[in-house]
CSV table of C-alpha atoms in Angstrom, one decimal:
chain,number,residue,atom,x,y,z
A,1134,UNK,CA,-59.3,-129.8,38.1
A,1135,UNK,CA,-55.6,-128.7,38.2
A,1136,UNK,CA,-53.3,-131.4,39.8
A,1137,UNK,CA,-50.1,-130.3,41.4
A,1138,UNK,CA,-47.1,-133.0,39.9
A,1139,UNK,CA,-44.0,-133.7,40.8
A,1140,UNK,CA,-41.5,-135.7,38.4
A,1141,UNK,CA,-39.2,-137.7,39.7
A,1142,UNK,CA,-35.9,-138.9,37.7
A,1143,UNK,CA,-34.5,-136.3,35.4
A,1144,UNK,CA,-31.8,-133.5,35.7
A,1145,UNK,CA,-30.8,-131.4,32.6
A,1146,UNK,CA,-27.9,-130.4,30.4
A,1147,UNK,CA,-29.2,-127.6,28.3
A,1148,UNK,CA,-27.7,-125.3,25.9
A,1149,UNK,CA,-28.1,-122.9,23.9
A,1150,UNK,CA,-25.2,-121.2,22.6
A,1151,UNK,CA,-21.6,-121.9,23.4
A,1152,UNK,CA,-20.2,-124.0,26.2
A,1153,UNK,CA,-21.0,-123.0,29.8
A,1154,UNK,CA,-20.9,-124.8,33.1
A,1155,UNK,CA,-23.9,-125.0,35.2
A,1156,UNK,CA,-25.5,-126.1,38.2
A,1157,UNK,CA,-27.6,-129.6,36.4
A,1158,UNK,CA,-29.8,-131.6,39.3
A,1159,UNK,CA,-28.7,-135.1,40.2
A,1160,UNK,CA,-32.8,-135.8,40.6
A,1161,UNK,CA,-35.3,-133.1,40.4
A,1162,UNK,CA,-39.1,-132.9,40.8
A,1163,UNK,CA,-42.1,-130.8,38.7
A,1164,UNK,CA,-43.7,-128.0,41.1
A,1165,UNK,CA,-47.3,-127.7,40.8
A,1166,UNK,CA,-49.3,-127.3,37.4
A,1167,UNK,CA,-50.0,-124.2,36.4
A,1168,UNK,CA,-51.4,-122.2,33.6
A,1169,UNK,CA,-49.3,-119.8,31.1
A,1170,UNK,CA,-50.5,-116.4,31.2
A,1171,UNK,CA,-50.8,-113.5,28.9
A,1172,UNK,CA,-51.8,-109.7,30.5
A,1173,UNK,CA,-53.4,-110.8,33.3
A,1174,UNK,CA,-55.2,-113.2,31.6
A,1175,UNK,CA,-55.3,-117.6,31.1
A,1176,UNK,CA,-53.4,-118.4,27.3
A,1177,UNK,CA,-56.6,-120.2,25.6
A,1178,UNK,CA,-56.3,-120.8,21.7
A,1179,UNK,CA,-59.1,-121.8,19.8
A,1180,UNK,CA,-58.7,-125.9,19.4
A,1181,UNK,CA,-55.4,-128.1,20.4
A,1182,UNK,CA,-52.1,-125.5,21.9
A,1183,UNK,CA,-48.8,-126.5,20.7
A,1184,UNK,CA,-46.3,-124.6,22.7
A,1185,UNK,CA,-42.7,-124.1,22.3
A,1186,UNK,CA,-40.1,-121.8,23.6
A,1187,UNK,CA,-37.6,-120.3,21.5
A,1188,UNK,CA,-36.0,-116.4,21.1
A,1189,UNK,CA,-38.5,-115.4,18.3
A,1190,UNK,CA,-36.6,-111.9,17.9
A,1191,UNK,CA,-33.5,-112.1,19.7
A,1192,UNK,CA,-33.6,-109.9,22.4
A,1193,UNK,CA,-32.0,-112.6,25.1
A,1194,UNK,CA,-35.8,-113.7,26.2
A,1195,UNK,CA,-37.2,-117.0,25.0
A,1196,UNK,CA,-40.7,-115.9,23.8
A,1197,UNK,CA,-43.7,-118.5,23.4
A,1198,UNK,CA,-44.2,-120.0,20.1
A,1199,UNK,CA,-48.0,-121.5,20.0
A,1200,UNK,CA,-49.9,-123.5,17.3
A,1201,UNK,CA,-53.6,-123.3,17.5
A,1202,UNK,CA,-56.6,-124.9,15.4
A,1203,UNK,CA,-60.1,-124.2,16.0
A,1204,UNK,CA,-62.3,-126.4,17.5
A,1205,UNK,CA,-65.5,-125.3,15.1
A,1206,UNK,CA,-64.1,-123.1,12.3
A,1207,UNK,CA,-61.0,-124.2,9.9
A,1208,UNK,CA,-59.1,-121.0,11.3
A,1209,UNK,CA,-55.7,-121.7,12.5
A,1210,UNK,CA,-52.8,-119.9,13.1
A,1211,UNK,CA,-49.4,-119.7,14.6
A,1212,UNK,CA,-49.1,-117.3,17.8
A,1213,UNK,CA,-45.9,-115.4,18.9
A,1214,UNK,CA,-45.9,-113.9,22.6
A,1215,UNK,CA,-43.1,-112.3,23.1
A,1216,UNK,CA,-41.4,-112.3,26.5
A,1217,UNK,CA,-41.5,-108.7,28.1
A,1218,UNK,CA,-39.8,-110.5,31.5
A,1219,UNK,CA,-36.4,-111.4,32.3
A,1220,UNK,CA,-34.7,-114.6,31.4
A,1221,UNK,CA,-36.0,-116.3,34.5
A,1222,UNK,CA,-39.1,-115.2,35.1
A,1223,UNK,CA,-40.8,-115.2,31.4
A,1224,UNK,CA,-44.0,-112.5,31.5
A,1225,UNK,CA,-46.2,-111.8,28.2
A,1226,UNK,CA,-48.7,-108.9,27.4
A,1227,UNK,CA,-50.6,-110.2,24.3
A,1228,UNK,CA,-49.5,-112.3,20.7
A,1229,UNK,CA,-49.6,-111.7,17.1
A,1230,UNK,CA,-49.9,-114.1,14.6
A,1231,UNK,CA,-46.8,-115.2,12.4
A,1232,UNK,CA,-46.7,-113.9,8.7
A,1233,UNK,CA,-46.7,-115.8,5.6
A,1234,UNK,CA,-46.8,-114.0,2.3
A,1235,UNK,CA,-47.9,-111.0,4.0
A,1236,UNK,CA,-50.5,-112.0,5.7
A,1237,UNK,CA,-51.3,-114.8,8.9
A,1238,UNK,CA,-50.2,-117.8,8.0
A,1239,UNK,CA,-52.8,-120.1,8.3
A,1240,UNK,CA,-54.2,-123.6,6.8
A,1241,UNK,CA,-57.3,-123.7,5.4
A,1242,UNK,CA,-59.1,-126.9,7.0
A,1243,UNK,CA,-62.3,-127.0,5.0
A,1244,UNK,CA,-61.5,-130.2,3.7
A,1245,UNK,CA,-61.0,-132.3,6.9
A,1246,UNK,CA,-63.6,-131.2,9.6
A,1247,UNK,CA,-62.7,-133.4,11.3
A,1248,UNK,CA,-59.5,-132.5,12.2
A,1249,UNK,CA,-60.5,-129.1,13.1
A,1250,UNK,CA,-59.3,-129.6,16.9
A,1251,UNK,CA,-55.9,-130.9,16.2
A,1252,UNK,CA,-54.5,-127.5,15.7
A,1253,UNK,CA,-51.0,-126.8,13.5
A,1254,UNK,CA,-48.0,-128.0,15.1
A,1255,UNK,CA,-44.9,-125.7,14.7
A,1256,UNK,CA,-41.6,-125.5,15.3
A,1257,UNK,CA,-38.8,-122.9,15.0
A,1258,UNK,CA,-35.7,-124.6,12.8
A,1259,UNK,CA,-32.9,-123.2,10.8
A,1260,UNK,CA,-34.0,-125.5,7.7
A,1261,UNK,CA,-31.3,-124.5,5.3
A,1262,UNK,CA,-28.4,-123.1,7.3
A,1263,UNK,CA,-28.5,-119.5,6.6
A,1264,UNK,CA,-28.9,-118.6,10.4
A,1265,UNK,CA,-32.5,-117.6,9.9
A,1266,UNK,CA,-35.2,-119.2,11.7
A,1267,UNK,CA,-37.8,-120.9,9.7
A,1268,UNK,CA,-41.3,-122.3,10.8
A,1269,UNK,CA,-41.6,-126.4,10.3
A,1270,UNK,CA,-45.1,-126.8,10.5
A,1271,UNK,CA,-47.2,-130.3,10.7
A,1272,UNK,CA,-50.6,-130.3,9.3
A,1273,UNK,CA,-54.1,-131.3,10.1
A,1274,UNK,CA,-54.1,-133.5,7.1
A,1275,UNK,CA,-51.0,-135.3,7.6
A,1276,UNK,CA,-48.8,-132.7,5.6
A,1277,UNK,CA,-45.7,-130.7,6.4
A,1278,UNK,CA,-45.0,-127.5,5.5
A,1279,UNK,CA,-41.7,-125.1,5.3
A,1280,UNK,CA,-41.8,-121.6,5.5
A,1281,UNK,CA,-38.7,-119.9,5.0
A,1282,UNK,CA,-37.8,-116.5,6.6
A,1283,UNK,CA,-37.9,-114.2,4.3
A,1284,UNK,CA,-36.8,-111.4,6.5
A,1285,UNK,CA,-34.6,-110.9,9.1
A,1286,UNK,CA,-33.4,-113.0,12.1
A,1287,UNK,CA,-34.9,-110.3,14.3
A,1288,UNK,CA,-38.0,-110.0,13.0
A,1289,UNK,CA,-39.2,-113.2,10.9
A,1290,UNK,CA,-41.5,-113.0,8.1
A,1291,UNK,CA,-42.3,-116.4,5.8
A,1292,UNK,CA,-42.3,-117.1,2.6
A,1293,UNK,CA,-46.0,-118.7,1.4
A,1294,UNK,CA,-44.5,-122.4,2.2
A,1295,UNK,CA,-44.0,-125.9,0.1
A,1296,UNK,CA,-44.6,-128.9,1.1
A,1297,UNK,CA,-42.2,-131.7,2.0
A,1298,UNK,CA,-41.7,-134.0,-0.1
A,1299,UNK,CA,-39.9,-138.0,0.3
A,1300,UNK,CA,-38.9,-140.4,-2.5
A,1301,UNK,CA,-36.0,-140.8,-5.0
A,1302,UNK,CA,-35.1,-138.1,-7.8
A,1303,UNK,CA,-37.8,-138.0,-10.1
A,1304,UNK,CA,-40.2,-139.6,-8.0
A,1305,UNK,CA,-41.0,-137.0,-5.2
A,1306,UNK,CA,-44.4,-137.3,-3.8
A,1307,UNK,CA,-45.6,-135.0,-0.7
A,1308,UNK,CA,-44.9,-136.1,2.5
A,1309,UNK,CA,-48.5,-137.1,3.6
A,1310,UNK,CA,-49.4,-139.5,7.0
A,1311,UNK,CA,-53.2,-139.1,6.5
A,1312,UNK,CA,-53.8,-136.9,9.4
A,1313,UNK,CA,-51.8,-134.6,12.4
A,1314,UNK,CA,-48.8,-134.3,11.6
A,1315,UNK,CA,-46.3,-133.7,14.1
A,1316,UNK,CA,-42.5,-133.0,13.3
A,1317,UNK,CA,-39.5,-132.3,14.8
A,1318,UNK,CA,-36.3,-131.5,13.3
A,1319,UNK,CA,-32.8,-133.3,14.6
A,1320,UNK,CA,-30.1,-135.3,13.7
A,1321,UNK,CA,-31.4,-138.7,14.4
A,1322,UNK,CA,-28.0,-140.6,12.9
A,1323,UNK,CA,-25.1,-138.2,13.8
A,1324,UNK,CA,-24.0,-137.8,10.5
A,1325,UNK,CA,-24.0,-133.6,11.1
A,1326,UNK,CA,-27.5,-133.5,8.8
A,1327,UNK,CA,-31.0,-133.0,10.6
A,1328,UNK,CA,-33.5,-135.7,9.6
A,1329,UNK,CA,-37.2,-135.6,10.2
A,1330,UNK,CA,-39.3,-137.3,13.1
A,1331,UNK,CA,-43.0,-137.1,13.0
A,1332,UNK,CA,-45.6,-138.5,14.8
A,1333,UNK,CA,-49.2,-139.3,13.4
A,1334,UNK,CA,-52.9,-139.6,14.1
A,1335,UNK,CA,-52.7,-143.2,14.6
A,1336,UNK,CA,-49.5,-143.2,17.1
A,1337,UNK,CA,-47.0,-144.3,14.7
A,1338,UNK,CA,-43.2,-142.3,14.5
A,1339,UNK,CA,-41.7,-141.8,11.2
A,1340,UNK,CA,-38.5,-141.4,10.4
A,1341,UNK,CA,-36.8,-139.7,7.3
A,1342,UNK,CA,-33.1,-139.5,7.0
A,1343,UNK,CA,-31.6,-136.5,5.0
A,1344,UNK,CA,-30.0,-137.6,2.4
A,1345,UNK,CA,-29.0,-134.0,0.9
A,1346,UNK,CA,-27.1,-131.4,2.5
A,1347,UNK,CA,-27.3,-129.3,5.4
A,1348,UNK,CA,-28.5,-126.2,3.0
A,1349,UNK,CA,-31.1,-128.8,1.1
A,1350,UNK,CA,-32.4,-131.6,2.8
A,1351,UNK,CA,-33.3,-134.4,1.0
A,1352,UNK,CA,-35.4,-137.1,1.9
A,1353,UNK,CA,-35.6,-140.3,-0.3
A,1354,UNK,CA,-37.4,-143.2,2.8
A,1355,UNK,CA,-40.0,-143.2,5.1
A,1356,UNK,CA,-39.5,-145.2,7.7
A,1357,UNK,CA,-41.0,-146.5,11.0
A,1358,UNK,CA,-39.8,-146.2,14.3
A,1359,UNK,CA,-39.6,-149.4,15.9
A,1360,UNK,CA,-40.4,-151.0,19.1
A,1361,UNK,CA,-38.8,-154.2,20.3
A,1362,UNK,CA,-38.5,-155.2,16.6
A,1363,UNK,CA,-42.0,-154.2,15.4
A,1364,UNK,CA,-43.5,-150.5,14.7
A,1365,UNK,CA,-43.6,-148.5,17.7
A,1366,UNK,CA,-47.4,-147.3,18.5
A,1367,UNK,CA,-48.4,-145.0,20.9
A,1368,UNK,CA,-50.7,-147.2,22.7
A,1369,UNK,CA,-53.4,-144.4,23.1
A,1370,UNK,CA,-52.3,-142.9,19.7
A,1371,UNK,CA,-52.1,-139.1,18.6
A,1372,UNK,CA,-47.9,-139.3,19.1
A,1373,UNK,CA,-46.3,-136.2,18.7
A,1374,UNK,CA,-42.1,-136.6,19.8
A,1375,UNK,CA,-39.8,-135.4,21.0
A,1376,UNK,CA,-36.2,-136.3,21.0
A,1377,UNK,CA,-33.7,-135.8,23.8
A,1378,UNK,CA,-31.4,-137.8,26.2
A,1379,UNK,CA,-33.5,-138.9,29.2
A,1380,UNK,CA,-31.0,-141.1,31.1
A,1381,UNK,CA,-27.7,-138.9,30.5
A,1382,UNK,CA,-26.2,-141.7,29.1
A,1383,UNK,CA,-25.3,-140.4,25.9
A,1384,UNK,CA,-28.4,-141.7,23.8
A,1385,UNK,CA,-31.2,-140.0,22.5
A,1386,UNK,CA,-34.3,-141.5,23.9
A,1387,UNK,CA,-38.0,-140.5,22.4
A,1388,UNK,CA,-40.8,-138.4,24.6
A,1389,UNK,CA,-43.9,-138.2,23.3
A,1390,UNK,CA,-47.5,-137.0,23.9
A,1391,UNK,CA,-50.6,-139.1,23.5
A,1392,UNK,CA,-54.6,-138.8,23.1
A,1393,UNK,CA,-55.3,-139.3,26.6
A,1394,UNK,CA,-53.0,-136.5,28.0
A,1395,UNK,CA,-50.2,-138.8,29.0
A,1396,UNK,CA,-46.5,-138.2,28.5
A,1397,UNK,CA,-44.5,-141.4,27.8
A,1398,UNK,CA,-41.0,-142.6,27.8
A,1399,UNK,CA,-38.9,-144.7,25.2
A,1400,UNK,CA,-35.5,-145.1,26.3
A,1401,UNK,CA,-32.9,-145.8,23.6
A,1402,UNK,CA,-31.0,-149.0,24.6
A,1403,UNK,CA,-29.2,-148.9,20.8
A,1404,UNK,CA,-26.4,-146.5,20.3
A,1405,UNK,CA,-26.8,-142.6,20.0
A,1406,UNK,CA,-26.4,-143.5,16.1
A,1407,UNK,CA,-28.5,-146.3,15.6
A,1408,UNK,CA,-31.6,-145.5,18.4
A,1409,UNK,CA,-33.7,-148.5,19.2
A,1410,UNK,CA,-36.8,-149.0,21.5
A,1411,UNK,CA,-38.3,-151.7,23.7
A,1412,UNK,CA,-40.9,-150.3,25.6
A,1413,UNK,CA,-42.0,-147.3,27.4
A,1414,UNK,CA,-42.9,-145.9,30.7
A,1415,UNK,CA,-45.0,-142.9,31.6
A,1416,UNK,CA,-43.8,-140.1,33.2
A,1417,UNK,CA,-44.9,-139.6,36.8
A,1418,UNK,CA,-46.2,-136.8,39.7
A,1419,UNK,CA,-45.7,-138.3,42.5
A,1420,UNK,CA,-45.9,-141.6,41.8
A,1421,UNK,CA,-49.1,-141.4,39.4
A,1422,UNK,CA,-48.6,-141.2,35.5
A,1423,UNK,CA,-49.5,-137.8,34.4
A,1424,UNK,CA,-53.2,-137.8,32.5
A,1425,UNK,CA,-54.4,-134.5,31.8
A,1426,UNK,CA,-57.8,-135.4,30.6
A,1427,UNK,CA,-59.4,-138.1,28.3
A,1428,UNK,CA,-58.8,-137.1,24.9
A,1429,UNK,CA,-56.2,-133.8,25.8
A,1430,UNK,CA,-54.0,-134.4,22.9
A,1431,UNK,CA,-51.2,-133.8,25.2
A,1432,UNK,CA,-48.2,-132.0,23.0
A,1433,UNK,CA,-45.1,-131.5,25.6
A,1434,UNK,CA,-42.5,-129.5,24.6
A,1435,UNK,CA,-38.7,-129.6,27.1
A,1436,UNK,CA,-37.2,-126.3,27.8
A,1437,UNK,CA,-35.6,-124.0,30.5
A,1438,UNK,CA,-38.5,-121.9,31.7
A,1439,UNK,CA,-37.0,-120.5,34.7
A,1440,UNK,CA,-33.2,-120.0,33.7
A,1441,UNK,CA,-32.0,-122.5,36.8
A,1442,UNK,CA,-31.1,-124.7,34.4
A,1443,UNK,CA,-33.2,-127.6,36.0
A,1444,UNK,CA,-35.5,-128.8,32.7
A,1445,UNK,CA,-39.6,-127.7,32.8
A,1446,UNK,CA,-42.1,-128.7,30.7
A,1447,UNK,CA,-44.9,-127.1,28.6
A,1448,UNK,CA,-47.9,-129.0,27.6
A,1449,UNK,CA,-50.6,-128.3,25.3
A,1450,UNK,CA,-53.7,-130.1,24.6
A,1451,UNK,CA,-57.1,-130.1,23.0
A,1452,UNK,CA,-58.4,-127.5,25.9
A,1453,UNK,CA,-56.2,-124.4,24.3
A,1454,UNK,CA,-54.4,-124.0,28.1
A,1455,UNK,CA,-50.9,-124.3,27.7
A,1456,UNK,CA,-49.5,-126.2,30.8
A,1457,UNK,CA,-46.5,-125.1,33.2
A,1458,UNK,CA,-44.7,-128.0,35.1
A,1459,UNK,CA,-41.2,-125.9,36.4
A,1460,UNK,CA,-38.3,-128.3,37.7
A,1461,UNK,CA,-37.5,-127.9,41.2
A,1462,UNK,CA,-34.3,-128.3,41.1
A,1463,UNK,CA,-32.3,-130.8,44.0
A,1464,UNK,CA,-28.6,-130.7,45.6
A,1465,UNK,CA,-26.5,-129.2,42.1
A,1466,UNK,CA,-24.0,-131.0,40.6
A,1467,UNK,CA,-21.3,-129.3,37.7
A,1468,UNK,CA,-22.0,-130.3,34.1
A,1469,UNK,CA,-20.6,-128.7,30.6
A,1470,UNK,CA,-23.2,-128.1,28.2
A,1471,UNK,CA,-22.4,-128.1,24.9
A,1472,UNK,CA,-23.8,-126.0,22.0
A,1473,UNK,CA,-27.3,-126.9,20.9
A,1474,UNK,CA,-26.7,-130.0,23.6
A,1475,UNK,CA,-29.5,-131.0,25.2
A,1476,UNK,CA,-29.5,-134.4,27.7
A,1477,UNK,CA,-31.5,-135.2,30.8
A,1478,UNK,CA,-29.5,-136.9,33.3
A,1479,UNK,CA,-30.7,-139.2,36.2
A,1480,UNK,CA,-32.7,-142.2,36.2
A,1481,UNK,CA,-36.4,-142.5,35.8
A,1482,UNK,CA,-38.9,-144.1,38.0
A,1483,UNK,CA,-40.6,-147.2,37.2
């Protein structure tokens, strides 16, 4: 059964490019759930989704970005929908698969069967600062993966991809958390370099700090997100993050998925710099946590779906659907967005 949510608590500061000034909602609240469609038709990949939103061939539309695994067969594959609708009102008629060394890129899972449902987890980056986007891609068997664009910003081809790698010079080993990786790209320490935050199979968050340059990241430590002074653990596991300012206070504050379908939040009571935990809550429809289904994997994802620049939320999960919640947004208030800013402002509900 589809359950209509409301979420309580959060209003957004979003940007893209440049500075603007908006309308951002003191409190706002989720409309009902709904299902992403394609032609007509309900968005079902084969295995876990992992949606995103980001302009795939810059044309002014945010298209949908979706990983997919299957559920009985090692296929997998990264999907592209491109937006054929207008900036508010998103609309796709069918997908293609990203390319990687000239044909779909793809991980071939025949040696964890396992993990077969998980799907590949993407997301769109500009890894080494050329202005081209590039795919960051977690793996069912705990590896990462870059594929650089090897064509134009307008129409992205990959190279075939190499694998991440962590430890000092002449010790690199690859990057590998066992099972499901789930990255995300962002500059966890304000020091202007993006650093690397990736959840795991077990519920774990890892952190590794660049320690190269914008063009060449470099990672030397992985570390362990903590959680009141121990590692922070997803309590149902499966974690997959994502980093933004909940409480518009200035700190980023962690959002993350788990196994049971459940969103929960971490809210940063360090310093934007130097993030630390104590806790969670999970995030509500009126007044009940949301929980998809046992065992749905649940992926979110924070974007603008419908242009009002009141924050919605895509969710994918072991069930292929990718999941709508749109803001609705409340009496505006005026905020400046900053480029590539993103902050949710408010308070949330306990």
């Amino acid at each position: 059964m589809h359950r209509s949510r409301t979420l309580a608590g959060w209003a957004l500061v979003l940007a893209i490019l440049g500075f603007v000034t908006v309308s951002a909602a003191a409190e706002w609240n989720l409309g009902p759930q709904q299902l992403v469609r394609a032609g007509g038709a309900i968005i079902e990949v084969a295995g876990v989704s992992v949606p995103s939103y980001f302009d795939w061939n810059n044309d002014g539309l945010k298209d949908l970005i979706v990983g997919e695994g299957g559920l009985e067969t090692p296929f997998t594959g990264v999907r592209v929908y491109l937006n054929d609708g207008t900036p508010g009102g998103p609309s796709f008629s069918g997908f293609f698969y990203a390319q990687a060394d000239g044909a779909d890129l793809a991980y071939d899972g025949t040696g964890c069967p396992a993990c077969y449902p998980m799907g590949l987890f993407p997301r769109v980056v500009n890894w080494d600062d050329d202005g081209r986007k590039d795919l960051l891609v977690g793996q069912f068997d705990g590896t990462i993966k870059i594929y650089r664009n090897t064509g134009n910003d307008d129409a992205p081809t990959f190279d075939a991809g190499a694998f991440l790698e962590v430890g000092p010079a002449g010790g690199k080993t690859v990057i590998n958390l066992e099972s499901v990786a789930t990255p995300t790209f962002v500059d966890w320490d304000n020091d202007g370099l993006k650093d690397l935050v990736v959840g795991d199979w077990t519920g774990r968050i890892h952190l590794l700090i660049n320690e190269g340059t914008a063009t060449a990241p470099d990672f030397v430590t992985d570390t362990l997100i903590q959680d009141g002074g121990i590692n922070l653990i997803v309590p149902t596991t499966r974690s997959s993050p994502v980093v933004v300012d909940l409480n518009g206070d200035g700190r980023k504050d962690l959002l993350t998925g788990d196994r049971e379908g459940q969103l929960l939040l971490y809210a940063n009571i360090g310093t934007d710099a130097a993030p630390s935990f104590s806790g969670y809550t999970l995030v509500e429809s009126e007044g009940v946590p949301i929980d998809l289904e046992f065992r749905a994997n649940a992926k979110p994802f924070v974007c603008d779906w419908t242009g009002d620049g009141v924050p919605d939320v895509l969710v994918g999960t072991v069930d292929g659907y990718v999941y709508l919640y749109e803001g609705v947004p409340e009496p505006a208030t005026t905020a400046i967005l900053a480029l590539g800013g993103l902050a949710l402002l408010g308070r949330k509900r306990r």
